[in-house]
């Protein structure tokens, strides 16, 4: 078995081994869950785009492993007694990769762009009445009400991170992608060496001044521990696994669960759990703008096509790594809730079709964006399509790579004109555990994420969660929120799972575990 895998990996992996890296450089070669196709972490919620963004951009705060916000670019801050005015001062020595200093003009422009696009940012900016520079290093943020999630929002560790860009980049319309990727973070994006479909290269930012605190998730020291990071794209999971076993790569972010027993036995390879709760939640997003799912009854009909065990067995296989969770807030998280779970108590394709017909469905094709190259989304989409066909639904499965799904899901046009009805995706377990940080549970209409759910009550409850003064009050609101969101079908969950990362323990050290966005700073070569 090993010999066969070794030979296959060597034949396919050799082309990316060669490259412009100098022999004396310490190079980290990593295979991630997806290829880097988009370089703007604000324009998309795509996880790989935000892993890319976290390498090159810095953030004002970073949430630690306990999801407690810690200053990152900020040196000091003050909150007024009425909790309406925050005063932030940047720490010394911050500068962008082009050598220009980071100023409050850059910060304010970046927060406005993030706040116009990201769900968490939109909620925060809904409470902000003004942001003004005091000088180049200090600025104030004034709220209309004492919103309690300001720092947690600025330190979020899931897509989209509040990346601080140069003012001229941050002034780009958030509905358009930035042209350049120039940040102030621990690594510099080598755009001239970027080959979509092959690899993305990041060079050590020698001018970066890490914090002195120990690293913890997105908080603490972000030490660029190697000279060069190469995110190598290998779409075939077995080839990627073999490349790790063979020592051709150092880090494999998301190995297929079927291969974990083999990796556990491989010499020099170790597995690492990325956090305290499951790393990933899977779900199905319906387009609320287009028939038939502009009708809530049609959306509710889709619950009857979901047997989470079917999805989880196809994606993960081993029950050791997955959990049935008919909920929107992460099971095992601090706000796990029973609200609305009754919607997912029965798998019944006939009833699904009956309810669809009652909602006005007359057999029109339903367009499903079917990713062909994603380790978990591809099999999950196939399970969904099979269930829809079993029910007698006319499925128009549009096969494409994941990058194309990400591009097309942004279109609001009717399916026949390049739009869509359904796509499958995932969300980080940490982000999905908090009603405010959980972007996909929102229902902010055209300002929300793809699918564009629209429900004022859901938004009121998310605001109320942010304003709650006690933990007991937050849990009560979280339960009510989940019940409402499941009734409106903001999305349909199909379970959660944990994917440990795999790495060459005999070659690298210093991995900072983080559930959601993989952290690559701190890693050193032995």
XYZ file of C-alpha atoms in Angstrom:
526
model
C 0.000 0.000 0.000
C 2.668 2.476 1.028
C 4.817 1.637 -2.007
C 1.916 2.241 -4.364
C 1.048 5.522 -2.687
C 4.686 6.602 -2.616
C 5.075 6.034 -6.351
C 1.864 7.877 -7.166
C 2.758 10.831 -5.004
C 6.250 11.140 -6.398
C 5.058 11.161 -9.985
C 2.434 13.822 -9.356
C 4.248 15.871 -6.762
C 7.613 16.429 -8.434
C 6.464 19.350 -10.637
C 5.730 21.580 -7.666
C 8.880 20.652 -5.733
C 10.981 22.685 -8.078
C 10.650 26.446 -7.791
C 12.415 29.735 -7.224
C 13.034 29.119 -3.510
C 16.697 29.418 -2.623
C 18.423 26.336 -1.239
C 19.253 28.005 2.070
C 15.700 29.256 2.624
C 13.452 27.594 5.154
C 10.349 26.758 3.157
C 7.038 25.502 4.511
C 5.107 23.522 1.910
C 1.464 23.177 2.817
C -1.562 21.670 1.123
C -4.798 23.371 2.070
C -8.426 22.383 1.568
C -8.772 24.575 -1.519
C -6.740 26.500 -4.068
C -6.127 30.229 -3.653
C -8.178 31.838 -6.429
C -9.352 35.028 -4.710
C -6.987 37.420 -2.891
C -9.581 39.673 -1.253
C -10.802 38.280 2.115
C -13.511 40.932 2.381
C -15.069 40.339 -1.032
C -15.697 36.649 -0.262
C -16.337 34.481 2.778
C -14.306 31.718 1.153
C -12.174 30.114 3.846
C -9.017 29.812 1.765
C -9.216 33.495 0.816
C -9.307 34.361 4.506
C -6.411 32.029 5.360
C -4.535 33.919 2.656
C -5.747 37.210 4.142
C -4.696 36.295 7.671
C -1.136 35.719 6.459
C -0.701 39.109 4.836
C -3.085 41.403 6.732
C -3.199 42.136 10.434
C -6.235 42.921 12.575
C -6.849 45.346 15.434
C -7.761 42.542 17.832
C -7.484 38.770 17.769
C -9.708 36.333 19.643
C -7.711 33.752 21.577
C -8.420 30.025 21.944
C -11.148 30.822 24.498
C -12.671 33.349 22.073
C -11.630 36.242 24.283
C -10.494 39.322 22.308
C -6.906 40.468 22.810
C -5.209 43.574 21.335
C -3.200 42.815 18.190
C -2.432 45.957 16.138
C -3.860 48.012 18.978
C -1.378 49.009 21.683
C -3.911 50.381 24.155
C -7.605 51.180 24.249
C -10.134 52.807 26.541
C -13.901 52.470 26.878
C -15.937 55.376 28.255
C -18.006 54.744 31.430
C -21.233 54.798 29.406
C -19.683 52.215 27.009
C -20.469 54.409 24.029
C -16.991 55.624 23.050
C -13.990 53.418 22.315
C -10.569 55.043 21.905
C -7.964 52.891 20.160
C -4.241 53.625 19.790
C -2.122 51.626 17.357
C 1.102 50.127 18.648
C 4.455 51.435 17.442
C 6.236 50.225 14.331
C 3.295 49.111 12.199
C 3.909 49.476 8.474
C 2.647 47.983 5.262
C 4.685 45.737 3.012
C 5.377 48.682 0.689
C 7.064 50.490 3.602
C 4.309 53.022 4.281
C 3.183 53.425 7.922
C -0.191 52.105 9.062
C -2.310 55.087 10.066
C -5.779 55.596 11.434
C -6.949 56.649 7.966
C -6.072 53.146 6.723
C -7.789 51.573 9.725
C -11.014 53.567 9.460
C -11.303 52.975 5.701
C -10.678 49.250 6.207
C -13.279 48.924 8.967
C -15.851 50.761 6.837
C -15.244 48.394 3.903
C -15.407 45.320 6.135
C -18.488 46.722 7.840
C -20.241 47.194 4.518
C -19.705 43.569 3.442
C -19.274 41.201 6.373
C -22.298 40.235 8.455
C -20.535 40.730 11.779
C -19.117 44.016 10.553
C -22.514 45.180 9.339
C -24.002 44.530 12.757
C -21.199 46.391 14.500
C -21.444 49.340 12.108
C -25.174 49.416 12.746
C -24.296 50.657 16.222
C -21.448 52.958 15.157
C -22.405 56.595 14.632
C -18.920 57.793 13.716
C -15.237 56.880 13.577
C -12.771 59.735 13.659
C -8.978 59.973 13.749
C -7.470 61.821 16.702
C -4.070 61.623 15.040
C -2.162 59.117 12.889
C -2.148 56.502 15.642
C -5.322 57.118 17.651
C -8.964 57.055 16.619
C -12.361 56.926 18.285
C -15.394 54.783 17.590
C -18.685 56.168 18.903
C -21.770 53.958 19.369
C -25.445 54.866 19.574
C -26.002 52.141 22.210
C -23.691 50.107 24.486
C -23.216 47.176 22.099
C -21.341 44.459 23.965
C -19.587 42.679 21.075
C -17.271 45.397 19.749
C -13.949 43.775 20.596
C -15.120 40.216 19.824
C -16.233 41.428 16.393
C -12.901 43.123 15.672
C -11.061 39.968 16.756
C -13.160 37.403 14.885
C -11.280 34.359 13.647
C -13.654 33.280 10.922
C -14.516 34.659 7.485
C -14.423 37.517 6.805
C -11.670 38.797 9.059
C -11.546 42.591 9.592
C -8.312 42.929 7.628
C -6.564 46.299 7.794
C -5.579 47.423 4.288
C -3.980 50.523 2.872
C -6.546 53.305 2.597
C -6.291 53.323 -1.203
C -7.127 49.600 -1.313
C -9.796 49.850 1.374
C -11.627 52.509 -0.656
C -12.385 49.815 -3.263
C -16.107 49.069 -3.542
C -16.617 46.005 -1.283
C -18.610 44.407 -4.102
C -15.426 44.517 -6.203
C -12.158 42.722 -5.487
C -9.026 44.636 -4.554
C -6.350 44.492 -7.248
C -3.375 44.274 -4.903
C -2.773 42.344 -1.700
C -0.517 44.595 0.363
C -0.966 44.214 4.095
C 1.071 44.690 7.256
C 0.951 41.086 8.477
C 3.716 38.546 9.083
C 3.946 37.399 5.454
C 4.096 39.173 2.086
C 2.091 37.823 -0.832
C 4.392 37.107 -3.812
C 1.821 37.874 -6.468
C 4.355 37.427 -9.282
C 4.809 33.794 -8.216
C 1.100 33.056 -7.779
C -0.119 30.384 -10.175
C -3.848 29.707 -9.656
C -4.399 25.982 -9.839
C -0.832 25.272 -8.713
C 0.489 27.332 -5.797
C 0.475 30.615 -3.895
C 3.705 31.919 -2.347
C 4.237 34.060 0.748
C 7.546 35.575 1.839
C 8.602 36.417 5.373
C 7.931 40.024 6.349
C 11.276 40.831 7.939
C 9.962 44.159 9.222
C 7.046 42.608 11.089
C 7.123 43.199 14.838
C 5.158 40.448 16.601
C 3.545 40.978 19.949
C 5.346 39.500 22.935
C 2.475 37.423 24.335
C 2.416 33.667 23.624
C 0.389 32.811 20.499
C -3.165 31.613 21.041
C -5.436 31.305 18.028
C -5.514 34.806 16.448
C -4.058 36.461 19.569
C -0.483 36.872 20.752
C 2.721 36.723 18.767
C 2.399 36.150 15.003
C 5.993 35.142 14.369
C 6.908 34.508 10.714
C 8.872 31.375 11.466
C 9.984 30.419 7.940
C 11.357 32.397 5.018
C 8.751 31.229 2.578
C 5.362 29.529 2.604
C 4.110 27.700 -0.461
C 0.439 26.764 -0.491
C 0.535 23.947 -2.994
C -2.705 22.874 -4.604
C -3.239 19.116 -4.871
C -6.869 18.345 -5.566
C -6.635 14.582 -5.087
C -6.745 13.723 -1.339
C -4.774 10.492 -1.712
C -1.993 12.241 -3.600
C -1.852 14.953 -0.941
C -1.719 12.381 1.829
C 1.040 10.516 0.039
C 3.019 13.718 -0.456
C 2.929 14.238 3.315
C 3.978 10.683 4.079
C 6.760 10.979 1.527
C 8.005 14.240 3.012
C 7.294 16.300 -0.104
C 5.049 18.602 1.904
C 5.160 19.554 5.584
C 1.557 20.414 6.419
C -1.797 19.041 5.280
C -4.669 21.174 6.517
C -7.661 18.908 5.956
C -6.845 15.250 5.287
C -9.777 13.083 4.306
C -11.058 11.269 7.351
C -10.784 7.916 5.586
C -7.009 8.367 5.549
C -6.578 9.285 9.221
C -5.795 5.710 10.384
C -3.023 5.537 7.777
C -1.637 8.926 8.763
C -1.658 7.959 12.438
C 0.719 5.106 11.622
C 2.986 6.997 9.209
C 6.518 7.597 10.439
C 7.211 11.260 11.218
C 3.559 12.310 10.788
C 1.294 13.552 13.581
C -2.337 14.634 13.737
C -3.471 17.707 15.689
C -6.972 18.657 16.848
C -7.571 22.295 15.994
C -9.737 23.309 18.939
C -12.104 22.415 21.758
C -15.237 22.042 19.648
C -15.832 20.481 16.241
C -14.036 22.285 13.475
C -16.746 22.301 10.820
C -20.499 22.577 10.340
C -21.982 21.602 6.982
C -25.098 23.171 5.517
C -27.274 23.753 2.486
C -28.038 27.279 1.383
C -31.233 28.070 -0.524
C -31.689 31.171 -2.644
C -34.441 33.198 -0.968
C -34.701 35.556 -3.943
C -35.738 33.005 -6.565
C -38.709 30.597 -6.845
C -39.484 28.186 -5.391
C -37.446 29.106 -2.309
C -38.775 32.640 -2.085
C -41.689 30.810 -0.425
C -40.967 29.774 3.178
C -43.103 26.644 2.811
C -40.895 25.452 -0.053
C -37.820 26.071 2.077
C -39.304 24.146 4.984
C -40.064 21.238 2.623
C -36.325 20.726 2.135
C -35.901 19.697 5.781
C -37.605 16.424 4.875
C -34.747 15.540 2.501
C -32.095 15.578 5.194
C -30.864 12.512 7.021
C -27.694 13.852 8.599
C -26.208 10.383 9.016
C -26.269 9.975 5.207
C -24.266 13.164 4.742
C -21.827 12.505 7.553
C -21.095 8.943 6.521
C -20.381 10.148 2.981
C -18.139 12.992 4.139
C -16.433 11.641 7.229
C -17.177 7.934 7.529
C -15.909 7.263 11.022
C -18.477 8.291 13.706
C -15.509 9.086 15.958
C -15.085 12.312 14.028
C -18.670 13.451 13.388
C -21.783 14.458 15.301
C -25.434 14.600 14.289
C -26.565 18.132 15.144
C -29.957 19.338 13.851
C -29.166 22.888 14.926
C -27.672 26.118 13.605
C -25.584 26.994 16.671
C -22.688 24.579 17.104
C -23.450 21.553 19.255
C -20.941 21.479 22.107
C -20.595 25.266 22.022
C -21.625 27.681 24.781
C -24.962 28.519 23.120
C -26.047 25.059 21.959
C -29.803 25.218 21.715
C -32.864 23.017 21.293
C -34.795 25.786 19.535
C -36.332 24.718 16.217
C -34.899 21.211 16.148
C -38.359 19.732 15.576
C -38.052 20.750 11.909
C -35.468 18.029 11.319
C -37.037 15.038 13.000
C -38.144 13.173 9.859
C -36.599 12.092 6.536
C -39.532 11.842 4.130
C -38.920 12.617 0.406
C -42.603 12.155 -0.495
C -43.637 14.737 2.062
C -40.929 17.076 0.792
C -42.368 16.960 -2.725
C -45.922 17.328 -1.431
C -45.000 20.467 0.507
C -43.102 21.856 -2.484
C -46.190 21.411 -4.676
C -48.359 23.079 -2.034
C -45.911 25.979 -2.204
C -46.460 26.286 -5.965
C -43.677 24.100 -7.346
C -44.685 22.650 -10.730
C -41.617 20.641 -11.689
C -39.390 23.481 -12.830
C -35.655 22.641 -12.802
C -33.941 23.509 -9.535
C -30.338 24.511 -10.140
C -27.799 23.032 -7.737
C -24.211 24.306 -7.898
C -22.296 21.038 -7.680
C -18.639 21.395 -6.699
C -16.418 18.700 -8.180
C -13.147 19.198 -6.304
C -13.909 19.758 -2.621
C -13.187 17.012 -0.091
C -16.409 17.504 1.881
C -18.711 19.728 -0.158
C -18.539 17.501 -3.239
C -19.829 14.299 -1.530
C -22.367 16.284 0.506
C -23.794 17.823 -2.663
C -24.120 14.390 -4.233
C -26.082 13.111 -1.210
C -28.436 16.087 -1.497
C -28.935 15.613 -5.240
C -29.727 11.934 -4.722
C -32.331 12.775 -2.073
C -33.913 15.429 -4.314
C -34.163 12.998 -7.222
C -35.594 10.330 -4.942
C -38.310 12.820 -4.054
C -39.084 13.435 -7.721
C -37.657 16.949 -7.895
C -36.356 18.121 -11.262
C -32.666 18.692 -10.475
C -30.435 20.793 -12.710
C -26.983 19.856 -11.335
C -24.366 22.316 -12.603
C -20.930 20.718 -12.147
C -17.980 23.057 -11.639
C -14.917 23.475 -9.458
C -15.301 25.051 -6.032
C -13.786 28.330 -7.159
C -16.492 28.629 -9.802
C -19.182 27.877 -7.229
C -17.829 30.699 -5.085
C -18.020 33.104 -8.009
C -21.465 32.058 -9.242
C -23.145 32.023 -5.818
C -22.691 35.808 -5.690
C -25.073 36.246 -8.641
C -28.647 37.234 -7.870
C -29.919 36.517 -11.397
C -32.515 33.797 -12.049
C -30.928 30.333 -12.444
C -31.582 30.303 -16.195
C -29.574 33.519 -16.488
C -26.508 32.358 -14.574
C -27.913 32.351 -11.045
C -28.727 29.417 -8.810
C -31.187 27.824 -6.377
C -28.977 25.772 -4.053
C -25.368 25.384 -3.055
C -23.685 23.405 -0.283
C -20.976 24.841 1.927
C -19.425 24.700 5.392
C -18.791 27.033 8.287
C -16.234 26.965 11.096
C -17.431 25.460 14.351
C -16.168 28.387 16.431
C -17.826 31.083 14.354
C -21.075 29.111 14.272
C -21.135 28.894 18.057
C -21.850 32.585 18.638
C -25.108 34.189 17.376
C -23.355 37.450 16.484
C -20.168 36.036 14.968
C -22.139 33.363 13.074
C -22.500 35.211 9.776
C -24.645 32.599 8.018
C -27.435 32.702 10.626
C -28.149 36.307 9.734
C -31.112 37.472 7.665
C -30.084 40.956 6.576
C -31.750 40.778 3.134
C -29.624 42.162 0.280
C -26.881 43.135 2.753
C -26.536 39.535 3.912
C -24.618 36.576 2.551
C -25.401 34.672 -0.633
C -28.936 33.335 -0.490
C -30.018 36.628 1.065
C -32.498 35.567 3.810
C -34.588 38.506 4.930
C -36.213 38.577 8.357
C -36.348 41.555 10.706
C -37.064 39.405 13.779
C -33.836 37.425 13.319
C -31.835 40.604 13.078
C -33.549 42.031 16.167
C -32.625 38.922 18.148
C -28.992 39.091 17.032
C -28.866 42.702 18.146
C -30.471 41.753 21.447
C -27.815 39.094 21.963
C -25.130 41.707 21.500
C -26.804 44.005 24.027
C -27.468 41.308 26.666
C -25.862 41.949 30.028
C -25.802 38.409 31.465
C -24.879 34.964 30.203
C -28.308 33.649 31.184
C -29.954 36.317 29.062
C -27.677 35.498 26.105
C -28.589 31.799 26.235
C -32.295 32.598 26.312
C -31.969 34.863 23.279
C -29.810 32.304 21.441
C -32.534 29.688 21.857
C -35.218 32.038 20.534
C -32.979 33.087 17.658
C -32.281 29.542 16.527
C -35.996 28.664 16.649
C -36.848 31.649 14.462
C -33.966 31.064 12.047
C -34.915 27.421 11.547
C -38.555 28.353 10.972
C -37.445 30.799 8.268
C -34.830 28.291 6.975
C -31.841 30.601 6.767
C -30.012 27.389 5.949
C -30.318 23.635 6.474
C -27.599 21.975 8.598
C -26.446 18.448 7.836
C -24.202 17.873 10.852
C -20.787 18.775 12.164
C -17.410 17.094 12.260
C -13.856 17.509 13.347
C -10.955 17.279 10.944
C -7.530 17.174 12.561
C -4.676 18.662 10.593
C -1.687 16.482 9.721
C 1.945 17.546 9.697
C 5.528 16.313 9.606
C 6.473 16.398 13.271
C 10.030 15.474 12.365
C 10.373 18.602 10.209
C 8.218 21.418 11.594
C 7.268 22.788 14.999
C 5.274 25.627 16.532
C 1.842 25.040 14.979
C -0.798 27.316 16.517
C -4.087 25.386 16.587
C -7.141 27.358 15.524
C -10.549 26.037 14.615
C -11.814 27.579 11.403
C -9.040 29.438 9.625
C -5.747 27.543 9.677
C -2.937 29.557 11.260
C 0.452 29.277 9.543
C 2.480 31.874 11.412
C 4.569 30.519 14.280
C 5.593 27.393 12.346
C 9.343 26.792 12.202
C 11.430 24.238 10.324
C 13.687 21.953 12.356
